[in-house]
């Protein structure tokens, strides 16, 4: 009952990286980023209610009567005695949740924010909770801030309390907080080495639009398109050497130790730790006409307007990359596929990893991937509504030559000249009304929401959203 018998899940306990224990249950974190639990159901041994969420897990902690898993996308999942918790933030050793009544519940190491008893009377009508490694800070409905936990890591904001008025957003490094105020200024506190001291740039922090954070530094995007940085120089806290390049910045992204600024020209400026994405010199010539940049794990990935992607940082060796809105997939030299990003958008391929061998092509919708294998079959994963589930057409996906994708659906061109579609019907996932016409197909093209097939006789068949070209009648 307390976890002493794991025989029923013995076959699942492979490549275990770490095991956590509550008073009556165990949780095993696997190398795939998934989790196996056993023991007393009420103490965390039963994770079936949250199984679909337990993907791409970064860390799992046993807290009192249950478990809490931190995911790579920054979200958390809990089960056990406190399974009803939502809107969870985490320090290294504690968790905090905004409850439905606007109060905050905390569990874990008191020195790391797990004990909020000293400020519990102030924690009413809480809108946001942010966390460093050892402290929490909460924005209240009156736009003030309450903090608790390790004072050295931001748990004591008493010295700046009078300045914390009209707080709109909180950001955090591992040791400091930055509050963006309604008047466009920024207030910081916590470890000075982690950005808790912004006094040397305070005069520049005016008309701030947004603040981003690495593990040890902050970057503020101003209304004039410039960027102000402070904190650990190695982690991006010093941008003085590229200050003249940081003009007309549209957006700033951050990894754990580097920043990337997307300019209005479609080019990019990076700084910070070279191995974490701060050095993009090897791909500089490719970084043109950028549509979007995303921080994924230890590096950056840029989506270009021509549909291609460029990556650098810890996974700079990735090639042949496809991207959904929130995830990336790469065909590796051995023919397997590596994925990173939001599990719900295809960033977790663990359920199909055994099938992803000898992959020839990967295509992507907004939330799912589909891969053609060497045997001309197809494997898909990600959001089922956007093409991540091809089980209903699996028997038809034989002899697949090419894949095309709209934002919500896939179209597979077969060797016999026919086409198989799946995904969002409004985006072309349902071709049943033109199926009889889809013979001797030479090629298929896609807009965001519609497909067009060129036939051997020179005619064209279209389907999907009429406004996006799906009706050529």
PDB file of C-alpha atoms in Angstrom, residues 204-472:
ATOM      1  CA  UNK A 204      17.273  54.596 -18.359  1.00  0.00           C
ATOM      2  CA  UNK A 205      14.308  52.502 -17.169  1.00  0.00           C
ATOM      3  CA  UNK A 206      11.547  54.757 -18.468  1.00  0.00           C
ATOM      4  CA  UNK A 207       8.584  53.882 -20.730  1.00  0.00           C
ATOM      5  CA  UNK A 208       9.346  50.191 -20.251  1.00  0.00           C
ATOM      6  CA  UNK A 209       7.134  47.930 -22.368  1.00  0.00           C
ATOM      7  CA  UNK A 210       8.253  44.534 -21.095  1.00  0.00           C
ATOM      8  CA  UNK A 211      10.899  42.838 -18.963  1.00  0.00           C
ATOM      9  CA  UNK A 212      12.484  39.453 -19.652  1.00  0.00           C
ATOM     10  CA  UNK A 213      14.817  37.410 -17.447  1.00  0.00           C
ATOM     11  CA  UNK A 214      17.567  34.817 -17.762  1.00  0.00           C
ATOM     12  CA  UNK A 215      18.685  32.937 -14.652  1.00  0.00           C
ATOM     13  CA  UNK A 216      20.845  35.835 -13.503  1.00  0.00           C
ATOM     14  CA  UNK A 217      20.005  38.965 -15.534  1.00  0.00           C
ATOM     15  CA  UNK A 218      17.148  41.155 -16.741  1.00  0.00           C
ATOM     16  CA  UNK A 219      16.447  42.935 -20.042  1.00  0.00           C
ATOM     17  CA  UNK A 220      13.856  45.701 -20.440  1.00  0.00           C
ATOM     18  CA  UNK A 221      12.390  46.645 -23.806  1.00  0.00           C
ATOM     19  CA  UNK A 222      11.594  50.365 -23.969  1.00  0.00           C
ATOM     20  CA  UNK A 223       8.936  52.163 -25.993  1.00  0.00           C
ATOM     21  CA  UNK A 224      11.585  53.641 -28.307  1.00  0.00           C
ATOM     22  CA  UNK A 225      12.735  50.145 -29.312  1.00  0.00           C
ATOM     23  CA  UNK A 226      15.950  50.168 -27.277  1.00  0.00           C
ATOM     24  CA  UNK A 227      16.916  47.634 -24.603  1.00  0.00           C
ATOM     25  CA  UNK A 228      18.338  48.133 -21.098  1.00  0.00           C
ATOM     26  CA  UNK A 229      20.072  45.244 -19.311  1.00  0.00           C
ATOM     27  CA  UNK A 230      21.422  44.611 -15.819  1.00  0.00           C
ATOM     28  CA  UNK A 231      22.569  41.713 -13.658  1.00  0.00           C
ATOM     29  CA  UNK A 232      25.247  39.098 -14.346  1.00  0.00           C
ATOM     30  CA  UNK A 233      27.152  40.098 -17.527  1.00  0.00           C
ATOM     31  CA  UNK A 234      27.806  36.473 -18.515  1.00  0.00           C
ATOM     32  CA  UNK A 235      24.066  35.770 -18.427  1.00  0.00           C
ATOM     33  CA  UNK A 236      23.130  38.774 -20.576  1.00  0.00           C
ATOM     34  CA  UNK A 237      23.246  41.554 -17.978  1.00  0.00           C
ATOM     35  CA  UNK A 238      25.660  43.641 -20.053  1.00  0.00           C
ATOM     36  CA  UNK A 239      24.636  44.601 -23.591  1.00  0.00           C
ATOM     37  CA  UNK A 240      26.923  47.643 -23.884  1.00  0.00           C
ATOM     38  CA  UNK A 241      29.032  46.017 -26.624  1.00  0.00           C
ATOM     39  CA  UNK A 242      25.982  45.699 -28.928  1.00  0.00           C
ATOM     40  CA  UNK A 243      24.054  48.720 -27.681  1.00  0.00           C
ATOM     41  CA  UNK A 244      24.255  50.441 -31.088  1.00  0.00           C
ATOM     42  CA  UNK A 245      22.602  47.380 -32.688  1.00  0.00           C
ATOM     43  CA  UNK A 246      19.668  47.313 -30.285  1.00  0.00           C
ATOM     44  CA  UNK A 247      17.462  49.722 -32.186  1.00  0.00           C
ATOM     45  CA  UNK A 248      13.845  49.215 -33.276  1.00  0.00           C
ATOM     46  CA  UNK A 249      13.598  46.054 -31.190  1.00  0.00           C
ATOM     47  CA  UNK A 250      10.188  44.404 -31.478  1.00  0.00           C
ATOM     48  CA  UNK A 251      10.551  41.510 -29.055  1.00  0.00           C
ATOM     49  CA  UNK A 252      13.066  40.003 -26.613  1.00  0.00           C
ATOM     50  CA  UNK A 253      13.366  36.291 -25.773  1.00  0.00           C
ATOM     51  CA  UNK A 254      15.486  34.728 -23.025  1.00  0.00           C
ATOM     52  CA  UNK A 255      17.092  31.347 -22.358  1.00  0.00           C
ATOM     53  CA  UNK A 256      18.658  30.535 -18.989  1.00  0.00           C
ATOM     54  CA  UNK A 257      21.729  32.621 -19.793  1.00  0.00           C
ATOM     55  CA  UNK A 258      21.230  34.610 -23.011  1.00  0.00           C
ATOM     56  CA  UNK A 259      18.911  37.074 -24.738  1.00  0.00           C
ATOM     57  CA  UNK A 260      17.799  37.437 -28.354  1.00  0.00           C
ATOM     58  CA  UNK A 261      16.263  40.654 -29.699  1.00  0.00           C
ATOM     59  CA  UNK A 262      14.133  40.560 -32.844  1.00  0.00           C
ATOM     60  CA  UNK A 263      14.436  43.812 -34.797  1.00  0.00           C
ATOM     61  CA  UNK A 264      11.867  45.510 -37.024  1.00  0.00           C
ATOM     62  CA  UNK A 265      14.110  44.698 -39.997  1.00  0.00           C
ATOM     63  CA  UNK A 266      13.592  40.965 -39.413  1.00  0.00           C
ATOM     64  CA  UNK A 267      17.162  40.493 -38.210  1.00  0.00           C
ATOM     65  CA  UNK A 268      18.331  39.407 -34.779  1.00  0.00           C
ATOM     66  CA  UNK A 269      20.805  40.481 -32.096  1.00  0.00           C
ATOM     67  CA  UNK A 270      21.969  38.033 -29.410  1.00  0.00           C
ATOM     68  CA  UNK A 271      24.104  38.383 -26.284  1.00  0.00           C
ATOM     69  CA  UNK A 272      24.916  36.503 -23.098  1.00  0.00           C
ATOM     70  CA  UNK A 273      26.444  33.066 -22.570  1.00  0.00           C
ATOM     71  CA  UNK A 274      27.695  31.747 -25.951  1.00  0.00           C
ATOM     72  CA  UNK A 275      26.673  28.153 -25.244  1.00  0.00           C
ATOM     73  CA  UNK A 276      23.152  29.183 -24.241  1.00  0.00           C
ATOM     74  CA  UNK A 277      22.362  31.093 -27.420  1.00  0.00           C
ATOM     75  CA  UNK A 278      24.240  34.322 -26.784  1.00  0.00           C
ATOM     76  CA  UNK A 279      26.547  33.715 -29.754  1.00  0.00           C
ATOM     77  CA  UNK A 280      24.726  33.420 -33.076  1.00  0.00           C
ATOM     78  CA  UNK A 281      27.767  34.186 -35.247  1.00  0.00           C
ATOM     79  CA  UNK A 282      27.800  30.725 -36.845  1.00  0.00           C
ATOM     80  CA  UNK A 283      24.286  31.230 -38.228  1.00  0.00           C
ATOM     81  CA  UNK A 284      24.358  35.012 -38.699  1.00  0.00           C
ATOM     82  CA  UNK A 285      24.132  34.786 -42.492  1.00  0.00           C
ATOM     83  CA  UNK A 286      20.949  32.735 -42.178  1.00  0.00           C
ATOM     84  CA  UNK A 287      19.237  35.072 -39.730  1.00  0.00           C
ATOM     85  CA  UNK A 288      17.370  37.192 -42.248  1.00  0.00           C
ATOM     86  CA  UNK A 289      13.642  37.791 -42.670  1.00  0.00           C
ATOM     87  CA  UNK A 290      12.857  36.290 -39.275  1.00  0.00           C
ATOM     88  CA  UNK A 291       9.188  35.840 -38.474  1.00  0.00           C
ATOM     89  CA  UNK A 292       9.540  34.612 -34.896  1.00  0.00           C
ATOM     90  CA  UNK A 293      12.180  33.617 -32.362  1.00  0.00           C
ATOM     91  CA  UNK A 294      11.653  31.171 -29.494  1.00  0.00           C
ATOM     92  CA  UNK A 295      13.803  30.272 -26.516  1.00  0.00           C
ATOM     93  CA  UNK A 296      13.814  26.490 -26.256  1.00  0.00           C
ATOM     94  CA  UNK A 297      15.810  24.892 -23.438  1.00  0.00           C
ATOM     95  CA  UNK A 298      19.460  25.845 -23.928  1.00  0.00           C
ATOM     96  CA  UNK A 299      19.242  27.810 -27.149  1.00  0.00           C
ATOM     97  CA  UNK A 300      17.116  29.725 -29.610  1.00  0.00           C
ATOM     98  CA  UNK A 301      15.162  28.735 -32.702  1.00  0.00           C
ATOM     99  CA  UNK A 302      14.162  31.292 -35.324  1.00  0.00           C
ATOM    100  CA  UNK A 303      11.341  30.712 -37.785  1.00  0.00           C
ATOM    101  CA  UNK A 304      11.943  32.488 -41.097  1.00  0.00           C
ATOM    102  CA  UNK A 305       9.308  33.872 -43.435  1.00  0.00           C
ATOM    103  CA  UNK A 306      10.225  31.267 -46.065  1.00  0.00           C
ATOM    104  CA  UNK A 307       9.124  28.522 -43.652  1.00  0.00           C
ATOM    105  CA  UNK A 308      12.592  27.331 -42.678  1.00  0.00           C
ATOM    106  CA  UNK A 309      14.106  27.438 -39.185  1.00  0.00           C
ATOM    107  CA  UNK A 310      17.528  28.200 -37.758  1.00  0.00           C
ATOM    108  CA  UNK A 311      18.782  27.056 -34.352  1.00  0.00           C
ATOM    109  CA  UNK A 312      21.814  27.814 -32.207  1.00  0.00           C
ATOM    110  CA  UNK A 313      22.970  27.285 -28.638  1.00  0.00           C
ATOM    111  CA  UNK A 314      23.012  23.888 -26.931  1.00  0.00           C
ATOM    112  CA  UNK A 315      21.209  22.239 -29.856  1.00  0.00           C
ATOM    113  CA  UNK A 316      22.948  24.151 -32.640  1.00  0.00           C
ATOM    114  CA  UNK A 317      23.739  20.875 -34.423  1.00  0.00           C
ATOM    115  CA  UNK A 318      20.072  20.344 -35.231  1.00  0.00           C
ATOM    116  CA  UNK A 319      19.282  20.300 -38.935  1.00  0.00           C
ATOM    117  CA  UNK A 320      16.152  19.730 -41.058  1.00  0.00           C
ATOM    118  CA  UNK A 321      13.905  21.470 -38.542  1.00  0.00           C
ATOM    119  CA  UNK A 322      10.129  21.865 -38.568  1.00  0.00           C
ATOM    120  CA  UNK A 323       8.140  24.044 -36.191  1.00  0.00           C
ATOM    121  CA  UNK A 324       4.637  24.302 -34.786  1.00  0.00           C
ATOM    122  CA  UNK A 325       3.658  27.470 -32.926  1.00  0.00           C
ATOM    123  CA  UNK A 326       5.300  26.350 -29.684  1.00  0.00           C
ATOM    124  CA  UNK A 327       7.578  23.417 -30.505  1.00  0.00           C
ATOM    125  CA  UNK A 328      10.357  22.279 -32.804  1.00  0.00           C
ATOM    126  CA  UNK A 329      11.250  18.913 -34.347  1.00  0.00           C
ATOM    127  CA  UNK A 330      14.502  17.920 -36.022  1.00  0.00           C
ATOM    128  CA  UNK A 331      15.447  14.875 -38.073  1.00  0.00           C
ATOM    129  CA  UNK A 332      18.751  13.686 -36.604  1.00  0.00           C
ATOM    130  CA  UNK A 333      21.560  12.084 -38.634  1.00  0.00           C
ATOM    131  CA  UNK A 334      20.491   8.590 -37.539  1.00  0.00           C
ATOM    132  CA  UNK A 335      16.969   9.134 -38.902  1.00  0.00           C
ATOM    133  CA  UNK A 336      15.308   9.581 -35.522  1.00  0.00           C
ATOM    134  CA  UNK A 337      13.538  12.761 -34.427  1.00  0.00           C
ATOM    135  CA  UNK A 338      14.283  15.107 -31.525  1.00  0.00           C
ATOM    136  CA  UNK A 339      11.584  17.453 -30.225  1.00  0.00           C
ATOM    137  CA  UNK A 340      11.501  20.350 -27.777  1.00  0.00           C
ATOM    138  CA  UNK A 341       8.849  22.821 -26.658  1.00  0.00           C
ATOM    139  CA  UNK A 342       5.247  22.712 -25.508  1.00  0.00           C
ATOM    140  CA  UNK A 343       4.143  19.059 -25.200  1.00  0.00           C
ATOM    141  CA  UNK A 344       0.600  20.004 -26.254  1.00  0.00           C
ATOM    142  CA  UNK A 345       1.987  21.436 -29.496  1.00  0.00           C
ATOM    143  CA  UNK A 346       4.197  18.498 -30.445  1.00  0.00           C
ATOM    144  CA  UNK A 347       7.179  19.176 -28.185  1.00  0.00           C
ATOM    145  CA  UNK A 348       6.864  15.742 -26.603  1.00  0.00           C
ATOM    146  CA  UNK A 349       7.221  12.793 -28.979  1.00  0.00           C
ATOM    147  CA  UNK A 350       7.843  10.189 -26.254  1.00  0.00           C
ATOM    148  CA  UNK A 351       4.642   8.266 -27.080  1.00  0.00           C
ATOM    149  CA  UNK A 352       5.782   7.666 -30.672  1.00  0.00           C
ATOM    150  CA  UNK A 353       9.561   7.727 -30.227  1.00  0.00           C
ATOM    151  CA  UNK A 354       9.837   3.982 -30.917  1.00  0.00           C
ATOM    152  CA  UNK A 355       8.110   4.533 -34.282  1.00  0.00           C
ATOM    153  CA  UNK A 356      10.246   7.478 -35.340  1.00  0.00           C
ATOM    154  CA  UNK A 357      12.996   5.564 -37.125  1.00  0.00           C
ATOM    155  CA  UNK A 358      14.386   6.246 -40.600  1.00  0.00           C
ATOM    156  CA  UNK A 359      12.378   9.455 -40.913  1.00  0.00           C
ATOM    157  CA  UNK A 360      12.544  11.137 -44.332  1.00  0.00           C
ATOM    158  CA  UNK A 361      10.367  14.221 -43.848  1.00  0.00           C
ATOM    159  CA  UNK A 362       8.627  16.072 -41.025  1.00  0.00           C
ATOM    160  CA  UNK A 363       5.805  18.525 -41.633  1.00  0.00           C
ATOM    161  CA  UNK A 364       4.018  20.733 -39.077  1.00  0.00           C
ATOM    162  CA  UNK A 365       0.687  22.420 -38.439  1.00  0.00           C
ATOM    163  CA  UNK A 366       0.258  25.022 -35.691  1.00  0.00           C
ATOM    164  CA  UNK A 367       0.099  22.315 -33.039  1.00  0.00           C
ATOM    165  CA  UNK A 368       1.192  18.944 -34.424  1.00  0.00           C
ATOM    166  CA  UNK A 369       3.875  17.135 -36.419  1.00  0.00           C
ATOM    167  CA  UNK A 370       3.671  14.345 -38.998  1.00  0.00           C
ATOM    168  CA  UNK A 371       6.646  12.303 -40.218  1.00  0.00           C
ATOM    169  CA  UNK A 372       7.112  10.164 -43.328  1.00  0.00           C
ATOM    170  CA  UNK A 373       9.155   7.035 -42.621  1.00  0.00           C
ATOM    171  CA  UNK A 374      11.354   5.058 -45.008  1.00  0.00           C
ATOM    172  CA  UNK A 375       8.544   2.549 -45.534  1.00  0.00           C
ATOM    173  CA  UNK A 376       6.333   5.439 -46.777  1.00  0.00           C
ATOM    174  CA  UNK A 377       4.042   5.289 -43.736  1.00  0.00           C
ATOM    175  CA  UNK A 378       3.262   8.241 -41.453  1.00  0.00           C
ATOM    176  CA  UNK A 379       3.572   8.897 -37.721  1.00  0.00           C
ATOM    177  CA  UNK A 380       1.895  11.939 -36.168  1.00  0.00           C
ATOM    178  CA  UNK A 381       1.897  13.496 -32.698  1.00  0.00           C
ATOM    179  CA  UNK A 382       0.842  16.674 -30.910  1.00  0.00           C
ATOM    180  CA  UNK A 383      -2.563  18.350 -30.689  1.00  0.00           C
ATOM    181  CA  UNK A 384      -5.123  15.822 -32.028  1.00  0.00           C
ATOM    182  CA  UNK A 385      -7.428  18.586 -33.257  1.00  0.00           C
ATOM    183  CA  UNK A 386      -4.631  20.015 -35.392  1.00  0.00           C
ATOM    184  CA  UNK A 387      -3.492  16.733 -36.976  1.00  0.00           C
ATOM    185  CA  UNK A 388      -1.646  15.090 -34.099  1.00  0.00           C
ATOM    186  CA  UNK A 389      -3.838  11.985 -34.333  1.00  0.00           C
ATOM    187  CA  UNK A 390      -3.926  10.192 -37.688  1.00  0.00           C
ATOM    188  CA  UNK A 391      -5.298   6.909 -36.340  1.00  0.00           C
ATOM    189  CA  UNK A 392      -8.564   7.219 -38.292  1.00  0.00           C
ATOM    190  CA  UNK A 393      -6.699   7.270 -41.606  1.00  0.00           C
ATOM    191  CA  UNK A 394      -3.710   5.121 -40.643  1.00  0.00           C
ATOM    192  CA  UNK A 395      -4.756   2.237 -42.904  1.00  0.00           C
ATOM    193  CA  UNK A 396      -4.886   4.640 -45.871  1.00  0.00           C
ATOM    194  CA  UNK A 397      -1.440   6.119 -45.263  1.00  0.00           C
ATOM    195  CA  UNK A 398       0.452   3.689 -47.485  1.00  0.00           C
ATOM    196  CA  UNK A 399       2.975   4.767 -50.087  1.00  0.00           C
ATOM    197  CA  UNK A 400       3.116   8.352 -48.869  1.00  0.00           C
ATOM    198  CA  UNK A 401       5.353  10.496 -51.091  1.00  0.00           C
ATOM    199  CA  UNK A 402       4.902  13.980 -49.663  1.00  0.00           C
ATOM    200  CA  UNK A 403       3.188  15.810 -46.819  1.00  0.00           C
ATOM    201  CA  UNK A 404       1.724  19.297 -46.883  1.00  0.00           C
ATOM    202  CA  UNK A 405       0.164  21.197 -43.997  1.00  0.00           C
ATOM    203  CA  UNK A 406      -2.174  24.072 -43.339  1.00  0.00           C
ATOM    204  CA  UNK A 407      -2.274  25.615 -39.867  1.00  0.00           C
ATOM    205  CA  UNK A 408      -4.588  22.850 -38.665  1.00  0.00           C
ATOM    206  CA  UNK A 409      -4.499  19.882 -41.052  1.00  0.00           C
ATOM    207  CA  UNK A 410      -2.246  17.555 -43.050  1.00  0.00           C
ATOM    208  CA  UNK A 411      -2.529  16.265 -46.615  1.00  0.00           C
ATOM    209  CA  UNK A 412      -0.552  13.199 -47.694  1.00  0.00           C
ATOM    210  CA  UNK A 413       0.123  12.638 -51.389  1.00  0.00           C
ATOM    211  CA  UNK A 414       0.296   8.892 -52.133  1.00  0.00           C
ATOM    212  CA  UNK A 415       2.192   6.970 -54.785  1.00  0.00           C
ATOM    213  CA  UNK A 416      -1.076   5.919 -56.422  1.00  0.00           C
ATOM    214  CA  UNK A 417      -1.939   9.572 -57.102  1.00  0.00           C
ATOM    215  CA  UNK A 418      -4.550   9.925 -54.367  1.00  0.00           C
ATOM    216  CA  UNK A 419      -4.560  12.179 -51.295  1.00  0.00           C
ATOM    217  CA  UNK A 420      -5.367  11.444 -47.633  1.00  0.00           C
ATOM    218  CA  UNK A 421      -6.203  14.266 -45.219  1.00  0.00           C
ATOM    219  CA  UNK A 422      -6.737  14.601 -41.463  1.00  0.00           C
ATOM    220  CA  UNK A 423      -6.938  17.309 -38.808  1.00  0.00           C
ATOM    221  CA  UNK A 424      -9.201  20.364 -38.523  1.00  0.00           C
ATOM    222  CA  UNK A 425     -11.951  20.073 -41.177  1.00  0.00           C
ATOM    223  CA  UNK A 426     -12.103  23.860 -41.523  1.00  0.00           C
ATOM    224  CA  UNK A 427      -8.422  23.907 -42.428  1.00  0.00           C
ATOM    225  CA  UNK A 428      -8.655  21.166 -45.047  1.00  0.00           C
ATOM    226  CA  UNK A 429      -8.627  18.121 -42.791  1.00  0.00           C
ATOM    227  CA  UNK A 430     -11.808  16.844 -44.462  1.00  0.00           C
ATOM    228  CA  UNK A 431     -11.516  16.290 -48.214  1.00  0.00           C
ATOM    229  CA  UNK A 432     -14.433  13.874 -48.494  1.00  0.00           C
ATOM    230  CA  UNK A 433     -16.477  16.145 -50.782  1.00  0.00           C
ATOM    231  CA  UNK A 434     -13.659  16.228 -53.376  1.00  0.00           C
ATOM    232  CA  UNK A 435     -12.178  12.782 -52.768  1.00  0.00           C
ATOM    233  CA  UNK A 436     -13.495  11.376 -56.030  1.00  0.00           C
ATOM    234  CA  UNK A 437     -11.668  14.134 -57.926  1.00  0.00           C
ATOM    235  CA  UNK A 438      -8.344  13.525 -56.196  1.00  0.00           C
ATOM    236  CA  UNK A 439      -6.857  11.095 -58.716  1.00  0.00           C
ATOM    237  CA  UNK A 440      -3.540  11.234 -60.552  1.00  0.00           C
ATOM    238  CA  UNK A 441      -2.432  14.039 -58.242  1.00  0.00           C
ATOM    239  CA  UNK A 442       0.946  15.512 -59.198  1.00  0.00           C
ATOM    240  CA  UNK A 443       1.443  17.894 -56.290  1.00  0.00           C
ATOM    241  CA  UNK A 444      -0.357  19.475 -53.345  1.00  0.00           C
ATOM    242  CA  UNK A 445       0.093  23.029 -52.096  1.00  0.00           C
ATOM    243  CA  UNK A 446      -1.278  24.713 -48.984  1.00  0.00           C
ATOM    244  CA  UNK A 447      -2.295  28.121 -47.711  1.00  0.00           C
ATOM    245  CA  UNK A 448      -2.860  28.661 -43.977  1.00  0.00           C
ATOM    246  CA  UNK A 449      -6.343  27.135 -44.155  1.00  0.00           C
ATOM    247  CA  UNK A 450      -6.799  25.388 -47.523  1.00  0.00           C
ATOM    248  CA  UNK A 451      -5.227  22.900 -49.934  1.00  0.00           C
ATOM    249  CA  UNK A 452      -4.925  22.801 -53.731  1.00  0.00           C
ATOM    250  CA  UNK A 453      -4.026  19.659 -55.702  1.00  0.00           C
ATOM    251  CA  UNK A 454      -2.619  19.798 -59.232  1.00  0.00           C
ATOM    252  CA  UNK A 455      -3.785  16.824 -61.324  1.00  0.00           C
ATOM    253  CA  UNK A 456      -2.041  15.123 -64.245  1.00  0.00           C
ATOM    254  CA  UNK A 457      -4.599  16.565 -66.677  1.00  0.00           C
ATOM    255  CA  UNK A 458      -3.635  20.095 -65.636  1.00  0.00           C
ATOM    256  CA  UNK A 459      -6.744  20.780 -63.581  1.00  0.00           C
ATOM    257  CA  UNK A 460      -6.784  21.826 -59.914  1.00  0.00           C
ATOM    258  CA  UNK A 461      -8.910  20.580 -57.017  1.00  0.00           C
ATOM    259  CA  UNK A 462      -9.251  22.717 -53.870  1.00  0.00           C
ATOM    260  CA  UNK A 463     -10.729  22.206 -50.407  1.00  0.00           C
ATOM    261  CA  UNK A 464     -10.682  23.854 -47.013  1.00  0.00           C
ATOM    262  CA  UNK A 465     -11.535  27.420 -46.029  1.00  0.00           C
ATOM    263  CA  UNK A 466     -13.077  29.197 -49.074  1.00  0.00           C
ATOM    264  CA  UNK A 467     -11.656  32.564 -48.030  1.00  0.00           C
ATOM    265  CA  UNK A 468      -8.149  31.059 -47.989  1.00  0.00           C
ATOM    266  CA  UNK A 469      -8.462  29.481 -51.439  1.00  0.00           C
ATOM    267  CA  UNK A 470     -10.376  26.338 -50.575  1.00  0.00           C
ATOM    268  CA  UNK A 471     -13.129  27.029 -53.135  1.00  0.00           C
ATOM    269  CA  UNK A 472     -12.082  27.425 -56.777  1.00  0.00           C
TER     270      UNK A 472
END
